[in-house]
Structure formats: structure tokens, C-alpha cells
Coordinates of N, CA, C and O in Angstrom, one line a residue:
M1 N 84.5 -65.4 38.2 CA 84.9 -64.6 36.8 C 83.8 -64.9 35.9 O 82.8 -65.4 36.2
G2 N 84.1 -64.3 34.7 CA 83.1 -64.1 33.6 C 82.0 -63.4 33.9 O 81.2 -63.2 33.0
R3 N 82.1 -62.4 34.8 CA 81.1 -61.6 35.0 C 81.3 -60.1 34.1 O 80.4 -59.1 34.2
H4 N 82.5 -60.0 33.8 CA 82.7 -58.7 33.2 C 82.2 -58.1 31.9 O 82.2 -59.4 31.1
R5 N 81.6 -57.2 31.9 CA 81.0 -56.9 30.7 C 82.0 -56.7 29.6 O 81.7 -56.9 28.3
H6 N 82.9 -56.0 30.0 CA 84.1 -55.8 28.9 C 85.3 -56.0 29.8 O 85.5 -55.5 30.5
P7 N 86.1 -57.0 29.1 CA 87.2 -57.5 29.8 C 88.5 -56.7 30.2 O 89.0 -56.6 31.4
H8 N 88.3 -55.4 29.4 CA 89.3 -54.4 29.9 C 88.9 -53.4 30.8 O 89.6 -52.4 31.3
L9 N 87.6 -53.4 31.1 CA 87.2 -52.5 32.1 C 86.8 -53.0 33.2 O 86.1 -54.1 33.3
P10 N 87.2 -52.5 34.4 CA 87.1 -53.1 35.7 C 85.6 -53.3 36.2 O 84.8 -52.0 35.9
T11 N 85.0 -54.0 37.0 CA 83.7 -54.2 37.4 C 83.8 -53.1 38.7 O 84.8 -52.5 39.2
T12 N 82.5 -52.7 39.1 CA 82.4 -51.8 40.1 C 83.3 -52.6 41.4 O 83.9 -51.6 42.0
E13 N 83.3 -53.6 41.8 CA 83.7 -54.2 42.9 C 85.4 -54.0 42.7 O 85.9 -53.8 43.7
S14 N 85.8 -54.3 41.5 CA 87.4 -54.1 41.3 C 87.7 -52.7 41.6 O 88.7 -52.4 41.9
A15 N 86.9 -52.0 41.0 CA 87.2 -50.3 41.0 C 87.2 -49.9 42.5 O 88.1 -49.2 42.9
V16 N 86.3 -50.5 43.3 CA 86.0 -50.0 44.8 C 87.6 -50.7 45.5 O 88.2 -49.9 46.2
G17 N 87.8 -51.9 45.0 CA 89.0 -52.4 45.6 C 90.2 -51.6 45.2 O 91.3 -51.5 46.1
A18 N 90.3 -51.1 44.0 CA 91.5 -50.1 43.7 C 91.4 -48.7 44.4 O 92.5 -48.2 45.0
I19 N 90.3 -48.4 44.7 CA 90.3 -47.2 45.7 C 90.8 -47.5 47.0 O 91.4 -46.8 47.5
R20 N 90.4 -48.5 47.6 CA 90.8 -49.0 48.9 C 92.1 -49.1 49.0 O 92.8 -48.7 49.9
A21 N 93.0 -49.6 47.7 CA 94.3 -49.5 47.8 C 94.9 -48.1 48.1 O 96.0 -48.1 48.6
V22 N 94.4 -47.3 47.3 CA 94.9 -45.9 47.5 C 94.7 -45.2 48.6 O 95.5 -44.6 49.4
A23 N 93.6 -45.6 49.2 CA 93.0 -45.2 50.7 C 94.2 -45.8 51.6 O 94.5 -45.0 52.5
E24 N 94.5 -47.0 51.7 CA 95.4 -47.5 52.6 C 96.9 -46.9 52.3 O 97.5 -46.7 53.1
E25 N 97.1 -46.7 51.0 CA 98.5 -46.2 50.6 C 98.8 -44.8 51.4 O 99.8 -44.4 51.9
F26 N 97.5 -43.8 51.5 CA 97.5 -42.6 52.0 C 97.0 -42.4 53.5 O 96.9 -41.4 53.8
H27 N 96.8 -43.9 54.0 CA 96.4 -43.9 55.5 C 95.0 -42.9 55.5 O 94.9 -42.2 56.3
L28 N 93.9 -43.1 54.6 CA 92.7 -42.5 54.5 C 91.7 -43.6 55.2 O 91.5 -44.6 54.7
E29 N 90.7 -42.7 55.8 CA 89.5 -43.6 56.2 C 88.5 -43.7 54.7 O 88.5 -42.8 53.9
M30 N 87.7 -44.8 54.7 CA 87.1 -45.0 53.6 C 85.5 -45.6 53.8 O 85.5 -46.5 54.7
T31 N 84.6 -44.9 53.5 CA 83.3 -45.5 53.5 C 82.7 -45.8 52.1 O 82.7 -45.1 51.1
V32 N 82.0 -47.1 52.1 CA 81.5 -47.5 50.6 C 80.1 -47.7 50.9 O 79.7 -48.4 51.8
T33 N 79.1 -47.2 50.0 CA 77.7 -47.6 49.8 C 77.7 -48.0 48.7 O 77.8 -47.5 47.5
D34 N 77.5 -49.3 48.5 CA 77.1 -50.0 47.2 C 76.1 -51.0 46.9 O 76.1 -52.0 46.3
D35 N 75.1 -50.9 47.8 CA 74.0 -51.6 47.7 C 72.9 -50.9 46.9 O 71.6 -51.1 47.0
I36 N 73.4 -50.1 45.8 CA 72.5 -49.4 44.9 C 72.2 -50.4 43.8 O 73.2 -50.7 42.9
G37 N 71.3 -51.3 43.6 CA 70.8 -52.1 42.7 C 70.4 -51.6 41.4 O 70.0 -50.4 41.4
A38 N 70.1 -52.6 40.5 CA 69.6 -52.0 39.2 C 68.3 -51.5 39.3 O 68.1 -50.5 38.4
D39 N 67.5 -51.6 40.3 CA 66.2 -50.9 40.4 C 66.3 -49.4 40.7 O 65.6 -48.6 40.5
Q40 N 67.2 -49.0 41.3 CA 67.5 -47.6 41.8 C 68.7 -47.1 41.4 O 69.1 -46.0 42.1
T41 N 69.4 -47.4 40.4 CA 70.7 -46.7 39.5 C 70.2 -45.3 39.4 O 69.1 -45.0 38.8
S42 N 71.2 -44.2 39.6 CA 70.6 -42.9 39.2 C 70.9 -42.7 37.9 O 69.8 -41.7 37.4
R43 N 71.2 -43.5 36.9 CA 71.3 -43.1 35.5 C 71.1 -44.5 34.8 O 72.1 -45.1 34.4
R44 N 69.9 -44.7 34.5 CA 69.9 -46.1 33.9 C 68.7 -45.7 32.7 O 68.0 -46.4 32.3
S45 N 68.8 -44.5 32.2 CA 68.0 -44.3 31.0 C 68.1 -45.0 29.8 O 66.9 -45.0 29.0
S46 N 69.1 -45.5 29.4 CA 69.3 -46.2 28.2 C 68.6 -47.7 28.2 O 68.4 -48.2 27.1
A47 N 68.5 -48.2 29.6 CA 67.8 -49.6 29.5 C 66.3 -49.4 29.2 O 65.7 -48.5 29.6
G48 N 65.8 -50.6 28.7 CA 64.3 -50.5 28.6 C 63.6 -50.6 29.8 O 64.2 -50.9 31.0
A49 N 62.3 -50.3 29.8 CA 61.4 -50.3 30.9 C 61.6 -51.6 31.9 O 61.5 -51.5 33.2
F50 N 61.6 -52.7 31.4 CA 61.7 -53.9 32.1 C 63.1 -54.7 32.2 O 63.2 -55.7 32.5
A51 N 64.3 -53.9 31.4 CA 65.5 -54.5 31.6 C 66.2 -54.2 33.0 O 66.7 -53.2 33.0
V52 N 66.2 -55.1 33.9 CA 66.6 -55.1 35.1 C 68.1 -55.5 35.0 O 69.0 -55.1 35.9
L53 N 68.4 -56.7 34.4 CA 69.6 -57.2 34.4 C 70.4 -56.8 33.0 O 69.9 -56.3 32.0
D54 N 71.7 -56.9 33.1 CA 72.6 -56.5 31.8 C 72.4 -57.6 31.0 O 72.1 -58.6 31.5
P55 N 72.9 -57.4 29.9 CA 72.9 -58.4 28.9 C 73.5 -59.5 29.2 O 73.1 -60.7 28.9
D56 N 74.7 -59.5 30.0 CA 75.2 -60.6 30.6 C 74.7 -61.4 31.8 O 75.3 -62.4 32.4
G57 N 73.6 -60.8 32.2 CA 72.9 -61.3 33.4 C 73.1 -60.8 34.7 O 72.7 -61.2 35.6
S58 N 74.0 -60.0 34.8 CA 74.7 -59.5 35.9 C 73.9 -58.2 36.5 O 73.3 -57.4 35.6
L59 N 73.7 -58.0 37.6 CA 73.0 -56.7 38.2 C 73.9 -55.6 37.9 O 74.9 -55.3 38.6
P60 N 73.3 -54.4 37.1 CA 74.5 -53.5 37.3 C 74.1 -52.5 38.5 O 73.2 -52.7 39.0
H61 N 75.2 -52.2 39.0 CA 75.1 -51.2 40.2 C 76.0 -50.3 40.3 O 77.2 -50.3 39.7
E62 N 75.8 -49.2 41.0 CA 77.0 -48.1 41.2 C 77.4 -48.4 42.6 O 76.8 -48.8 43.6
A63 N 78.3 -47.8 43.0 CA 79.0 -47.4 44.3 C 79.4 -45.9 44.8 O 79.6 -45.3 44.0
F64 N 79.2 -45.6 45.8 CA 79.4 -44.3 46.2 C 80.6 -44.4 47.5 O 80.3 -45.1 48.5
V65 N 81.6 -44.1 47.3 CA 82.9 -44.0 48.0 C 83.3 -42.5 48.7 O 83.6 -41.7 48.0
E66 N 83.3 -42.5 49.9 CA 83.7 -41.3 50.7 C 85.3 -41.7 51.4 O 85.3 -42.5 52.0
L67 N 86.0 -40.7 51.1 CA 87.4 -40.9 51.7 C 87.7 -39.8 52.6 O 87.3 -38.5 52.5
G68 N 88.4 -40.2 53.7 CA 88.5 -39.2 54.7 C 89.8 -38.6 54.5 O 90.5 -38.7 53.5
G69 N 90.1 -37.5 55.2 CA 91.5 -36.8 55.3 C 90.9 -35.6 54.3 O 90.0 -35.3 54.0
S70 N 92.1 -34.9 53.8 CA 92.1 -33.9 53.1 C 93.0 -34.0 52.1 O 94.2 -34.5 52.2
P71 N 92.4 -33.7 50.9 CA 91.2 -32.9 50.5 C 90.0 -34.0 50.6 O 90.2 -35.2 50.6
A72 N 88.8 -33.2 51.0 CA 87.5 -34.1 51.0 C 87.2 -34.6 49.5 O 86.8 -33.9 48.7
I73 N 87.2 -35.9 49.4 CA 86.7 -36.5 48.1 C 85.9 -37.4 48.1 O 85.8 -38.3 49.3
T74 N 84.9 -37.7 47.3 CA 84.0 -38.6 47.3 C 83.9 -39.1 45.6 O 84.3 -38.2 44.8
V75 N 83.7 -40.3 45.5 CA 83.6 -41.0 44.2 C 82.4 -41.7 44.0 O 82.0 -42.6 44.8
R76 N 81.7 -41.5 42.8 CA 80.6 -42.2 42.6 C 80.8 -43.0 41.4 O 81.1 -42.5 40.2
L77 N 80.9 -44.4 41.4 CA 81.2 -45.3 40.3 C 79.8 -45.7 39.6 O 78.9 -46.1 40.2
Y78 N 79.8 -45.5 38.3 CA 78.5 -45.7 37.7 C 78.7 -46.9 36.9 O 79.6 -47.5 36.5
P79 N 77.7 -47.8 36.5 CA 77.5 -49.0 36.0 C 78.0 -48.8 34.3 O 78.5 -49.8 34.0
E80 N 77.9 -47.6 34.0 CA 78.5 -47.4 32.6 C 80.1 -47.3 32.5 O 80.6 -46.7 31.5
D81 N 80.7 -47.8 33.4 CA 82.2 -47.7 33.5 C 82.7 -46.4 33.6 O 84.1 -46.0 33.0
D82 N 82.2 -45.3 34.1 CA 82.9 -44.0 34.5 C 82.6 -43.6 35.8 O 81.7 -44.4 36.6
A83 N 83.1 -42.6 36.2 CA 82.9 -42.1 37.7 C 82.7 -40.7 37.6 O 83.1 -39.8 36.9
Q84 N 82.3 -40.2 38.9 CA 81.9 -38.8 39.2 C 83.0 -38.5 40.5 O 82.6 -39.4 41.3
I85 N 83.9 -37.8 40.2 CA 84.7 -37.7 41.6 C 84.5 -36.1 41.9 O 84.9 -35.2 41.2
T86 N 84.3 -35.8 43.2 CA 84.1 -34.4 43.7 C 85.4 -34.3 44.7 O 85.5 -35.1 45.6
V87 N 86.2 -33.2 44.4 CA 87.1 -33.0 45.4 C 86.8 -31.5 45.8 O 86.6 -30.7 45.2
E88 N 86.8 -31.5 47.2 CA 86.4 -30.2 47.9 C 85.3 -29.5 47.4 O 85.3 -28.2 47.1
G89 N 84.4 -30.3 46.9 CA 83.0 -29.4 46.2 C 83.1 -29.2 44.7 O 82.2 -28.8 44.4
V90 N 84.3 -29.4 44.2 CA 84.5 -29.4 42.7 C 84.3 -30.6 41.9 O 84.9 -31.8 42.4
V91 N 83.3 -30.9 41.0 CA 82.9 -31.8 40.6 C 83.4 -32.1 38.9 O 83.3 -31.4 38.4
F92 N 83.8 -33.4 39.1 CA 84.7 -33.9 37.8 C 83.6 -35.0 37.5 O 83.6 -36.0 38.0
D93 N 83.0 -34.7 36.3 CA 82.3 -35.7 35.4 C 82.8 -36.6 34.5 O 84.0 -36.2 34.1
D94 N 82.4 -37.9 34.2 CA 83.1 -38.7 33.3 C 84.4 -39.0 33.4 O 85.2 -39.1 32.4
V95 N 85.0 -39.2 34.6 CA 86.1 -39.8 34.9 C 86.1 -41.2 34.3 O 85.5 -42.0 34.8
P96 N 87.0 -41.7 33.5 CA 87.0 -43.3 33.2 C 87.2 -43.7 34.4 O 88.2 -43.5 35.2
R97 N 86.7 -45.0 34.6 CA 86.7 -45.9 35.9 C 88.2 -46.1 36.2 O 88.4 -46.1 37.3
D98 N 88.9 -46.6 35.2 CA 90.3 -47.1 35.4 C 91.1 -45.9 35.7 O 92.4 -46.2 36.1
A99 N 90.8 -44.8 35.5 CA 91.7 -43.5 35.7 C 91.5 -43.2 37.2 O 92.4 -42.2 37.7
V100 N 90.5 -43.6 38.0 CA 90.3 -43.2 39.4 C 91.4 -43.2 40.2 O 91.8 -42.3 40.9
P101 N 92.3 -44.6 40.4 CA 93.1 -44.6 41.3 C 94.2 -43.5 41.2 O 95.0 -42.8 42.0
A102 N 94.6 -43.0 39.8 CA 95.7 -42.2 39.4 C 95.3 -40.8 39.8 O 95.9 -39.9 40.1
F103 N 93.9 -40.6 39.5 CA 93.1 -39.2 40.0 C 93.4 -39.0 41.4 O 93.6 -37.8 41.7
L104 N 93.1 -40.2 42.3 CA 93.3 -39.8 43.7 C 94.5 -40.0 44.0 O 94.9 -38.9 45.0
R105 N 95.7 -40.4 43.6 CA 96.9 -40.5 43.9 C 97.4 -39.0 43.6 O 98.2 -38.4 44.4
S106 N 97.0 -38.4 42.6 CA 97.2 -37.0 42.2 C 96.8 -35.9 43.2 O 97.6 -35.3 43.8
C107 N 95.7 -36.0 43.8 CA 95.0 -35.2 44.7 C 95.7 -35.2 45.9 O 96.1 -34.3 46.7
H108 N 96.0 -36.7 46.4 CA 96.6 -36.9 47.7 C 98.4 -36.8 47.6 O 98.8 -36.7 48.5
G109 N 98.7 -36.9 46.3 CA 100.1 -36.8 46.5 C 100.7 -35.7 45.9 O 101.9 -35.1 45.7
G110 N 99.8 -34.5 46.1 CA 100.5 -33.1 45.9 C 100.6 -32.8 44.4 O 101.2 -31.5 44.0
L111 N 100.0 -33.6 43.5 CA 100.1 -33.0 41.9 C 99.1 -32.0 41.6 O 99.3 -31.2 40.7
A112 N 97.7 -32.5 42.1 CA 96.7 -31.5 41.8 C 96.9 -30.1 42.3 O 97.6 -29.9 43.3
H113 N 96.5 -29.3 41.5 CA 96.8 -27.7 41.6 C 95.8 -26.8 41.2 O 95.1 -27.3 40.5
V114 N 95.6 -25.7 41.7 CA 94.8 -24.7 41.4 C 95.4 -23.5 40.5 O 96.5 -23.0 40.9
K115 N 94.7 -23.3 39.3 CA 95.4 -22.2 38.5 C 94.2 -21.1 38.4 O 93.0 -21.4 38.4
G116 N 94.8 -19.6 38.7 CA 93.9 -18.7 38.3 C 94.1 -18.1 37.1 O 95.0 -18.1 36.4
R117 N 93.0 -17.6 36.5 CA 93.2 -16.9 35.0 C 92.5 -15.4 35.2 O 91.2 -15.6 35.8
F118 N 92.9 -14.5 34.8 CA 92.2 -13.4 34.5 C 91.2 -13.3 33.4 O 90.1 -12.8 33.5
F119 N 91.4 -14.2 32.3 CA 90.6 -13.9 31.3 C 90.5 -15.4 30.5 O 91.3 -15.8 30.0
P120 N 89.4 -16.3 30.6 CA 88.0 -15.8 31.2 C 88.5 -16.0 32.8 O 89.4 -16.8 33.3
P121 N 88.0 -14.9 33.7 CA 88.3 -15.0 35.3 C 87.9 -16.3 35.7 O 87.0 -16.9 35.4
G122 N 88.8 -16.6 36.7 CA 88.3 -18.0 37.4 C 89.4 -18.8 38.0 O 90.6 -18.5 37.6
W123 N 89.3 -19.5 38.9 CA 90.0 -20.4 39.4 C 89.8 -22.0 38.8 O 88.7 -22.2 38.9
W124 N 90.7 -22.7 38.4 CA 90.4 -23.9 38.1 C 91.1 -24.9 38.7 O 92.6 -24.7 39.0
L125 N 90.8 -26.2 39.2 CA 91.3 -27.2 39.7 C 91.9 -28.1 38.7 O 91.0 -28.6 37.8
V126 N 93.3 -28.3 38.7 CA 93.8 -29.2 37.6 C 94.5 -30.5 38.3 O 95.1 -30.3 39.1
V127 N 93.9 -31.6 37.8 CA 94.3 -33.0 38.3 C 95.3 -33.6 37.1 O 94.5 -34.2 36.2
P128 N 96.8 -33.7 37.3 CA 97.3 -34.3 36.1 C 97.3 -35.8 36.6 O 97.2 -36.2 37.4
L129 N 97.2 -36.5 35.4 CA 97.4 -38.1 35.3 C 98.6 -38.5 34.6 O 99.0 -37.7 33.6
P130 N 99.1 -39.4 34.6 CA 100.0 -40.1 33.7 C 99.7 -40.0 32.3 O 98.6 -40.2 32.0
G131 N 100.4 -39.9 31.5 CA 100.5 -39.8 30.2 C 100.1 -38.5 29.6 O 99.4 -38.1 28.6
D132 N 100.3 -37.4 30.4 CA 100.2 -35.9 30.3 C 98.7 -35.6 29.9 O 98.1 -34.7 29.1
E133 N 97.7 -36.5 30.6 CA 96.3 -36.1 30.7 C 96.1 -35.4 31.8 O 96.5 -35.6 33.0
N134 N 95.2 -34.2 31.6 CA 94.8 -33.5 32.7 C 93.3 -33.2 32.9 O 92.7 -33.0 31.8
H135 N 92.7 -33.5 34.0 CA 91.3 -33.2 34.2 C 91.2 -31.6 34.9 O 92.1 -31.6 35.9
R136 N 90.4 -30.9 34.3 CA 90.4 -29.5 35.0 C 88.9 -29.0 35.1 O 88.1 -29.4 34.3
E137 N 88.4 -28.5 36.1 CA 87.0 -28.1 36.4 C 87.2 -26.6 36.8 O 88.0 -26.4 37.9
L138 N 86.5 -25.8 36.9 CA 86.1 -24.4 37.3 C 85.7 -24.5 38.6 O 84.6 -25.6 39.0
I139 N 86.4 -23.9 39.4 CA 86.0 -23.6 41.0 C 85.0 -22.5 41.0 O 85.2 -21.6 40.7
L140 N 83.7 -23.0 41.5 CA 82.7 -21.9 41.6 C 83.0 -20.8 42.3 O 83.8 -20.8 43.4
R141 N 82.4 -19.5 42.1 CA 82.9 -18.5 43.0 C 82.7 -18.6 44.3 O 81.6 -19.0 44.9
G142 N 83.5 -18.3 45.4 CA 83.4 -18.5 46.8 C 83.8 -20.0 47.0 O 83.7 -20.4 48.2
G143 N 84.0 -20.8 46.2 CA 84.5 -22.2 46.4 C 86.0 -22.6 46.8 O 86.1 -23.7 46.9
L144 N 86.7 -21.5 47.0 CA 88.2 -21.8 47.5 C 88.2 -22.3 48.8 O 88.4 -21.5 49.7
T145 N 88.2 -23.5 49.0 CA 88.5 -24.0 50.5 C 89.9 -24.0 50.9 O 90.8 -23.5 50.1
P146 N 90.0 -24.0 52.3 CA 91.5 -23.9 52.7 C 92.3 -24.8 51.9 O 93.5 -24.5 51.6
W147 N 91.9 -26.0 51.6 CA 92.7 -27.0 50.8 C 93.1 -26.5 49.4 O 94.2 -26.5 48.9
L148 N 91.9 -26.2 48.7 CA 91.9 -25.6 47.4 C 93.1 -24.3 47.4 O 94.0 -24.1 46.7
S149 N 92.9 -23.5 48.5 CA 93.7 -22.2 48.6 C 95.3 -22.6 48.6 O 96.2 -22.2 48.2
A150 N 95.6 -23.8 49.3 CA 96.9 -24.2 49.6 C 97.5 -24.5 48.3 O 98.7 -24.7 48.2
Q151 N 96.7 -25.3 47.3 CA 97.3 -25.7 46.2 C 97.5 -24.6 45.0 O 97.7 -25.0 43.7
V152 N 97.0 -23.4 45.2 CA 97.4 -22.3 44.3 C 98.9 -22.2 43.8 O 99.7 -22.2 44.7
R153 N 98.9 -22.4 42.4 CA 100.3 -22.2 42.0 C 100.3 -21.1 41.0 O 99.5 -21.0 40.1

């Protein structure tokens, strides 16, 4: 205990545990790569050249989680308490780490859907979260996978 940088924000380990709970709930395979140490995090631009430890002395690290099943989802947890979630090739950046379990439940529970628009033209993947919050991202041309096509409303 006492390693939390911010008491209200989960650590990478607890975030992975929350994803694991969702994977078990939906009977999904899960692969975790979490040996990414402070010396090789992909985004550590704000730290000084020799700042390997966070101010509280803990090693910042990220984790990459792949979930089996359909839709194909990967989650990259960053040390900065946010995540990047990719659903069937559609990338959602800056998802708050504590919103990740609800995001995954929305995708696997049938709430996520695809909306088409004539202007501006395009298909959007909409992932609703509790509290009337929606994450939406444009699906690139030719990016409608069979799973995404089945979610069109």
C-alpha cells in the first residue's frame, strides 16, 4: 500500500485487475504485457533526462492488454492515468483509466454501436458509458469490419 500516486486513480496493476474481471465476466482470453519499465515507456516526455523514478519513488510503467473474442480489443495503460483503447482497429485516445472497465463492458455488452452520417460523411463508433458519457471515433474508410458492420444502427 501507499504506492498510489493519486489516491483516487488506480495503479496500472489495479487497472489490469479490473480489466481481468471484465474478461472473466465475458469469458474472454486475456494477454498482458506489463514489463515496460520507466526506461522504455512510450510517453515519458515530461520527465527530466535522469528522472527514472516517479516523485513517490515508484517505477512508472505501462501495460498492454489484448482481449480475445469479438470485438478485437487492445488496451494500452499509460503511467499518466489514462489509456488508449483500440476496438476493431478504431483508436480511442485519452480514455480515463478508471473508465476502461465500463468501456469494455459497453463493447462486449452490446451497447457500443456504429452511426453513419451523410455530412460530414463517415461512420462513427460510439461507446456509451454510464452517466450519459459517450466516446466516439471516426472509422477510417474501408475500416468497417464484420463486427463493426453488425453494430450499425
